[in-house]
Short mmCIF file of N, CA, C and O in Angstrom, two decimals:
data_model
loop_
_atom_site.label_atom_id
_atom_site.label_comp_id
_atom_site.label_asym_id
_atom_site.label_seq_id
_atom_site.Cartn_x
_atom_site.Cartn_y
_atom_site.Cartn_z
N MET Y 8 9.21 42.25 3.56
CA MET Y 8 10.01 41.04 3.65
C MET Y 8 9.56 40.21 4.84
O MET Y 8 9.32 40.73 5.92
N LEU Y 9 9.42 38.92 4.63
CA LEU Y 9 9.01 38.03 5.71
C LEU Y 9 10.18 37.73 6.63
O LEU Y 9 11.32 37.60 6.18
N THR Y 10 9.87 37.59 7.90
CA THR Y 10 10.89 37.17 8.86
C THR Y 10 10.38 35.96 9.61
O THR Y 10 9.18 35.81 9.83
N PHE Y 11 11.29 35.11 9.98
CA PHE Y 11 10.93 33.89 10.68
C PHE Y 11 11.76 33.76 11.94
O PHE Y 11 12.96 34.06 11.93
N LYS Y 12 11.15 33.30 12.99
CA LYS Y 12 11.85 33.07 14.25
C LYS Y 12 12.31 31.61 14.27
O LYS Y 12 11.50 30.69 14.11
N ILE Y 13 13.58 31.39 14.46
CA ILE Y 13 14.12 30.04 14.55
C ILE Y 13 13.95 29.55 15.98
O ILE Y 13 14.32 30.24 16.94
N GLU Y 14 13.35 28.36 16.11
CA GLU Y 14 13.09 27.80 17.44
C GLU Y 14 13.85 26.50 17.60
O GLU Y 14 14.00 25.73 16.66
N LYS Y 15 14.30 26.24 18.79
CA LYS Y 15 15.06 25.02 19.09
C LYS Y 15 14.21 24.08 19.94
O LYS Y 15 13.34 24.51 20.68
N ASN Y 16 14.49 22.78 19.80
CA ASN Y 16 13.87 21.73 20.62
C ASN Y 16 12.35 21.66 20.51
O ASN Y 16 11.67 21.38 21.48
N VAL Y 17 11.81 21.90 19.33
CA VAL Y 17 10.38 21.73 19.10
C VAL Y 17 10.19 20.31 18.59
O VAL Y 17 10.79 19.89 17.60
N ARG Y 18 9.37 19.53 19.29
CA ARG Y 18 9.16 18.12 18.93
C ARG Y 18 8.40 17.99 17.62
O ARG Y 18 7.47 18.74 17.35
N VAL Y 19 8.79 17.00 16.84
CA VAL Y 19 8.09 16.68 15.60
C VAL Y 19 6.88 15.84 15.97
O VAL Y 19 7.01 14.83 16.68
N PRO Y 20 5.66 16.23 15.54
CA PRO Y 20 4.49 15.42 15.87
C PRO Y 20 4.53 14.07 15.16
O PRO Y 20 5.17 13.91 14.13
N ALA Y 21 3.83 13.12 15.75
CA ALA Y 21 3.75 11.78 15.15
C ALA Y 21 3.10 11.88 13.78
O ALA Y 21 2.22 12.72 13.55
N GLY Y 22 3.54 11.03 12.86
CA GLY Y 22 2.98 11.03 11.52
C GLY Y 22 1.53 10.58 11.52
O GLY Y 22 1.08 9.88 12.42
N THR Y 23 0.83 10.98 10.48
CA THR Y 23 -0.59 10.61 10.39
C THR Y 23 -0.83 9.55 9.33
O THR Y 23 -1.96 9.18 9.06
N ARG Y 24 0.26 9.05 8.72
CA ARG Y 24 0.09 8.03 7.69
C ARG Y 24 -0.43 6.74 8.31
O ARG Y 24 0.02 6.32 9.36
N GLN Y 25 -1.32 6.12 7.62
CA GLN Y 25 -1.86 4.85 8.08
C GLN Y 25 -1.07 3.72 7.46
O GLN Y 25 -0.70 3.76 6.29
N ALA Y 26 -0.82 2.72 8.26
CA ALA Y 26 -0.16 1.53 7.72
C ALA Y 26 -1.15 0.82 6.79
O ALA Y 26 -2.36 0.90 6.97
N HIS Y 27 -0.62 0.16 5.79
CA HIS Y 27 -1.51 -0.57 4.89
C HIS Y 27 -2.18 -1.70 5.64
O HIS Y 27 -1.61 -2.27 6.57
N PRO Y 28 -3.39 -2.05 5.28
CA PRO Y 28 -4.12 -3.10 5.98
C PRO Y 28 -3.86 -4.50 5.41
O PRO Y 28 -4.54 -5.45 5.78
N PHE Y 29 -2.88 -4.62 4.55
CA PHE Y 29 -2.68 -5.86 3.82
C PHE Y 29 -1.87 -6.88 4.63
O PHE Y 29 -0.97 -6.51 5.37
N PRO Y 30 -2.14 -8.18 4.42
CA PRO Y 30 -1.43 -9.24 5.16
C PRO Y 30 -0.12 -9.66 4.49
O PRO Y 30 0.19 -10.85 4.41
N LEU Y 31 0.66 -8.72 4.01
CA LEU Y 31 1.85 -9.04 3.22
C LEU Y 31 2.88 -9.86 3.99
O LEU Y 31 3.53 -10.74 3.41
N ASP Y 32 3.05 -9.59 5.27
CA ASP Y 32 4.05 -10.31 6.05
C ASP Y 32 3.69 -11.78 6.26
O ASP Y 32 4.56 -12.59 6.56
N ASN Y 33 2.43 -12.11 6.11
CA ASN Y 33 1.97 -13.48 6.33
C ASN Y 33 1.90 -14.30 5.04
O ASN Y 33 1.51 -15.46 5.06
N MET Y 34 2.25 -13.69 3.91
CA MET Y 34 2.09 -14.36 2.62
C MET Y 34 3.36 -15.10 2.22
O MET Y 34 4.47 -14.66 2.50
N GLU Y 35 3.16 -16.21 1.53
CA GLU Y 35 4.24 -16.97 0.93
C GLU Y 35 4.16 -16.79 -0.58
O GLU Y 35 3.13 -16.37 -1.11
N VAL Y 36 5.24 -17.12 -1.27
CA VAL Y 36 5.25 -17.01 -2.73
C VAL Y 36 4.10 -17.82 -3.30
O VAL Y 36 3.86 -18.96 -2.90
N GLY Y 37 3.34 -17.20 -4.19
CA GLY Y 37 2.18 -17.85 -4.81
C GLY Y 37 0.86 -17.48 -4.15
O GLY Y 37 -0.20 -17.67 -4.74
N ASP Y 38 0.89 -16.93 -2.92
CA ASP Y 38 -0.33 -16.51 -2.24
C ASP Y 38 -0.84 -15.21 -2.86
O ASP Y 38 -0.08 -14.41 -3.41
N SER Y 39 -2.16 -14.98 -2.75
CA SER Y 39 -2.75 -13.74 -3.25
C SER Y 39 -3.97 -13.38 -2.42
O SER Y 39 -4.49 -14.20 -1.66
N PHE Y 40 -4.39 -12.15 -2.56
CA PHE Y 40 -5.65 -11.69 -1.96
C PHE Y 40 -6.24 -10.64 -2.88
O PHE Y 40 -5.56 -10.07 -3.73
N ALA Y 41 -7.54 -10.38 -2.72
CA ALA Y 41 -8.25 -9.44 -3.58
C ALA Y 41 -8.80 -8.28 -2.76
O ALA Y 41 -9.20 -8.45 -1.60
N VAL Y 42 -8.81 -7.10 -3.38
CA VAL Y 42 -9.37 -5.90 -2.77
C VAL Y 42 -10.44 -5.36 -3.72
O VAL Y 42 -10.15 -5.11 -4.89
N LYS Y 43 -11.66 -5.21 -3.23
CA LYS Y 43 -12.74 -4.68 -4.06
C LYS Y 43 -12.47 -3.21 -4.35
O LYS Y 43 -12.03 -2.46 -3.48
N HIS Y 44 -12.77 -2.80 -5.58
CA HIS Y 44 -12.58 -1.40 -5.95
C HIS Y 44 -13.47 -0.49 -5.12
O HIS Y 44 -13.14 0.67 -4.90
N SER Y 45 -14.60 -1.01 -4.64
CA SER Y 45 -15.49 -0.21 -3.80
C SER Y 45 -14.89 0.01 -2.41
O SER Y 45 -15.30 0.93 -1.70
N GLU Y 46 -13.91 -0.81 -2.02
CA GLU Y 46 -13.29 -0.68 -0.70
C GLU Y 46 -12.03 0.18 -0.73
O GLU Y 46 -11.72 0.88 0.23
N MET Y 47 -11.29 0.12 -1.83
CA MET Y 47 -10.06 0.89 -1.96
C MET Y 47 -9.76 1.10 -3.44
O MET Y 47 -9.87 0.16 -4.22
N LYS Y 48 -9.38 2.30 -3.80
CA LYS Y 48 -9.08 2.61 -5.20
C LYS Y 48 -7.91 1.77 -5.68
O LYS Y 48 -6.94 1.56 -4.94
N PRO Y 49 -7.96 1.29 -6.93
CA PRO Y 49 -6.85 0.50 -7.47
C PRO Y 49 -5.52 1.25 -7.41
O PRO Y 49 -4.48 0.65 -7.12
N ALA Y 50 -5.55 2.55 -7.64
CA ALA Y 50 -4.30 3.33 -7.59
C ALA Y 50 -3.71 3.33 -6.19
O ALA Y 50 -2.48 3.32 -6.03
N THR Y 51 -4.55 3.33 -5.17
CA THR Y 51 -4.07 3.29 -3.78
C THR Y 51 -3.42 1.95 -3.49
O THR Y 51 -2.34 1.89 -2.89
N VAL Y 52 -4.07 0.88 -3.91
CA VAL Y 52 -3.49 -0.46 -3.71
C VAL Y 52 -2.14 -0.54 -4.42
O VAL Y 52 -1.13 -0.94 -3.82
N GLY Y 53 -2.10 -0.12 -5.67
CA GLY Y 53 -0.87 -0.17 -6.44
C GLY Y 53 0.24 0.66 -5.82
O GLY Y 53 1.40 0.24 -5.76
N SER Y 54 -0.11 1.83 -5.33
CA SER Y 54 0.87 2.71 -4.70
C SER Y 54 1.45 2.09 -3.44
O SER Y 54 2.67 2.13 -3.21
N ARG Y 55 0.60 1.51 -2.64
CA ARG Y 55 1.08 0.89 -1.39
C ARG Y 55 1.94 -0.33 -1.66
O ARG Y 55 2.94 -0.57 -0.98
N ILE Y 56 1.57 -1.12 -2.67
CA ILE Y 56 2.38 -2.29 -3.02
C ILE Y 56 3.72 -1.85 -3.61
O ILE Y 56 4.77 -2.40 -3.29
N SER Y 57 3.70 -0.83 -4.44
CA SER Y 57 4.94 -0.31 -5.02
C SER Y 57 5.88 0.20 -3.94
O SER Y 57 7.09 -0.06 -3.98
N HIS Y 58 5.33 0.91 -2.97
CA HIS Y 58 6.14 1.41 -1.85
C HIS Y 58 6.76 0.24 -1.09
O HIS Y 58 7.93 0.27 -0.73
N ARG Y 59 5.96 -0.78 -0.83
CA ARG Y 59 6.45 -1.96 -0.12
C ARG Y 59 7.58 -2.63 -0.91
O ARG Y 59 8.60 -3.02 -0.34
N ASN Y 60 7.41 -2.76 -2.22
CA ASN Y 60 8.44 -3.39 -3.05
C ASN Y 60 9.75 -2.61 -3.00
O ASN Y 60 10.83 -3.21 -2.95
N ARG Y 61 9.67 -1.29 -3.02
CA ARG Y 61 10.89 -0.47 -2.97
C ARG Y 61 11.62 -0.61 -1.64
O ARG Y 61 12.84 -0.60 -1.59
N ASN Y 62 10.86 -0.72 -0.55
CA ASN Y 62 11.46 -0.75 0.78
C ASN Y 62 11.77 -2.14 1.30
O ASN Y 62 12.42 -2.27 2.35
N ASN Y 63 11.29 -3.17 0.63
CA ASN Y 63 11.52 -4.55 1.04
C ASN Y 63 11.84 -5.40 -0.18
O ASN Y 63 11.02 -6.22 -0.61
N PRO Y 64 13.04 -5.23 -0.76
CA PRO Y 64 13.35 -5.93 -2.01
C PRO Y 64 13.47 -7.45 -1.87
O PRO Y 64 13.47 -8.15 -2.87
N GLU Y 65 13.52 -7.96 -0.64
CA GLU Y 65 13.60 -9.41 -0.47
C GLU Y 65 12.25 -10.08 -0.74
O GLU Y 65 12.19 -11.30 -0.92
N GLN Y 66 11.18 -9.30 -0.77
CA GLN Y 66 9.86 -9.79 -1.14
C GLN Y 66 9.38 -8.96 -2.32
O GLN Y 66 9.68 -7.78 -2.41
N LEU Y 67 8.61 -9.57 -3.21
CA LEU Y 67 8.10 -8.83 -4.36
C LEU Y 67 6.64 -9.18 -4.57
O LEU Y 67 6.26 -10.35 -4.55
N PHE Y 68 5.82 -8.15 -4.76
CA PHE Y 68 4.39 -8.30 -4.97
C PHE Y 68 4.00 -7.62 -6.27
O PHE Y 68 4.60 -6.62 -6.67
N ILE Y 69 2.99 -8.15 -6.94
CA ILE Y 69 2.43 -7.52 -8.14
C ILE Y 69 0.92 -7.41 -7.98
O ILE Y 69 0.31 -8.12 -7.18
N THR Y 70 0.33 -6.50 -8.74
CA THR Y 70 -1.13 -6.32 -8.72
C THR Y 70 -1.67 -6.43 -10.13
O THR Y 70 -0.98 -6.12 -11.10
N ARG Y 71 -2.90 -6.87 -10.23
CA ARG Y 71 -3.62 -6.92 -11.50
C ARG Y 71 -5.08 -6.58 -11.24
O ARG Y 71 -5.64 -6.98 -10.21
N GLN Y 72 -5.69 -5.87 -12.17
CA GLN Y 72 -7.11 -5.57 -12.09
C GLN Y 72 -7.86 -6.73 -12.73
O GLN Y 72 -7.54 -7.13 -13.85
N ILE Y 73 -8.83 -7.27 -12.03
CA ILE Y 73 -9.59 -8.40 -12.55
C ILE Y 73 -11.08 -8.18 -12.29
O ILE Y 73 -11.46 -7.35 -11.47
N LYS Y 74 -11.88 -8.95 -12.98
CA LYS Y 74 -13.32 -8.91 -12.76
C LYS Y 74 -13.69 -10.08 -11.87
O LYS Y 74 -13.40 -11.22 -12.18
N GLY Y 75 -14.34 -9.78 -10.75
CA GLY Y 75 -14.80 -10.81 -9.84
C GLY Y 75 -16.15 -11.34 -10.26
O GLY Y 75 -16.71 -10.94 -11.28
N GLN Y 76 -16.67 -12.23 -9.45
CA GLN Y 76 -17.99 -12.78 -9.74
C GLN Y 76 -19.06 -11.74 -9.43
O GLN Y 76 -18.92 -10.95 -8.52
N GLY Y 77 -20.11 -11.76 -10.20
CA GLY Y 77 -21.20 -10.83 -9.98
C GLY Y 77 -21.07 -9.59 -10.84
O GLY Y 77 -20.08 -9.37 -11.52
N ARG Y 78 -22.09 -8.80 -10.80
CA ARG Y 78 -22.17 -7.60 -11.63
C ARG Y 78 -21.39 -6.45 -10.99
O ARG Y 78 -21.51 -6.20 -9.80
N ASN Y 79 -20.63 -5.75 -11.79
CA ASN Y 79 -19.85 -4.59 -11.34
C ASN Y 79 -18.96 -4.91 -10.14
O ASN Y 79 -18.83 -4.12 -9.22
N ASN Y 80 -18.36 -6.08 -10.14
CA ASN Y 80 -17.50 -6.50 -9.04
C ASN Y 80 -16.05 -6.50 -9.52
O ASN Y 80 -15.48 -7.54 -9.81
N LEU Y 81 -15.45 -5.32 -9.60
CA LEU Y 81 -14.07 -5.21 -10.04
C LEU Y 81 -13.14 -5.31 -8.85
O LEU Y 81 -13.42 -4.78 -7.78
N LEU Y 82 -12.02 -5.99 -9.07
CA LEU Y 82 -11.08 -6.26 -7.99
C LEU Y 82 -9.66 -5.90 -8.39
O LEU Y 82 -9.32 -5.93 -9.57
N THR Y 83 -8.84 -5.61 -7.40
CA THR Y 83 -7.40 -5.56 -7.58
C THR Y 83 -6.86 -6.76 -6.82
O THR Y 83 -7.11 -6.89 -5.62
N ARG Y 84 -6.19 -7.66 -7.51
CA ARG Y 84 -5.63 -8.84 -6.85
C ARG Y 84 -4.13 -8.61 -6.68
O ARG Y 84 -3.45 -8.09 -7.56
N VAL Y 85 -3.61 -8.98 -5.51
CA VAL Y 85 -2.20 -8.84 -5.17
C VAL Y 85 -1.60 -10.22 -4.97
O VAL Y 85 -2.15 -11.03 -4.22
N TRP Y 86 -0.50 -10.48 -5.67
CA TRP Y 86 0.22 -11.75 -5.55
C TRP Y 86 1.62 -11.52 -5.00
O TRP Y 86 2.27 -10.54 -5.36
N ARG Y 87 2.09 -12.45 -4.18
CA ARG Y 87 3.49 -12.43 -3.80
C ARG Y 87 4.22 -13.33 -4.80
O ARG Y 87 3.87 -14.50 -4.96
N ILE Y 88 5.23 -12.78 -5.49
CA ILE Y 88 5.94 -13.54 -6.51
C ILE Y 88 7.40 -13.81 -6.16
O ILE Y 88 8.08 -14.53 -6.88
N LYS Y 89 7.89 -13.24 -5.07
CA LYS Y 89 9.26 -13.49 -4.63
C LYS Y 89 9.32 -13.51 -3.13
O LYS Y 89 8.72 -12.72 -2.45
#
């Protein structure tokens, strides 16, 4: 059987999560920006935007996958809609 020692007053280390690099706080309704798929996975962009939408309901952002100019230039574009 495993046993564990309970300890008091052990500090919680600082989190290692990185803040998103997006300029969301500076955007107005109708503004958008694009993220190249080679720079960040579309699922990562979508996840970070979804998290932001849940925690900041006064602003709303959407993402769409689009084809940019040039060969193999796929983008995720983010729009502020509210």
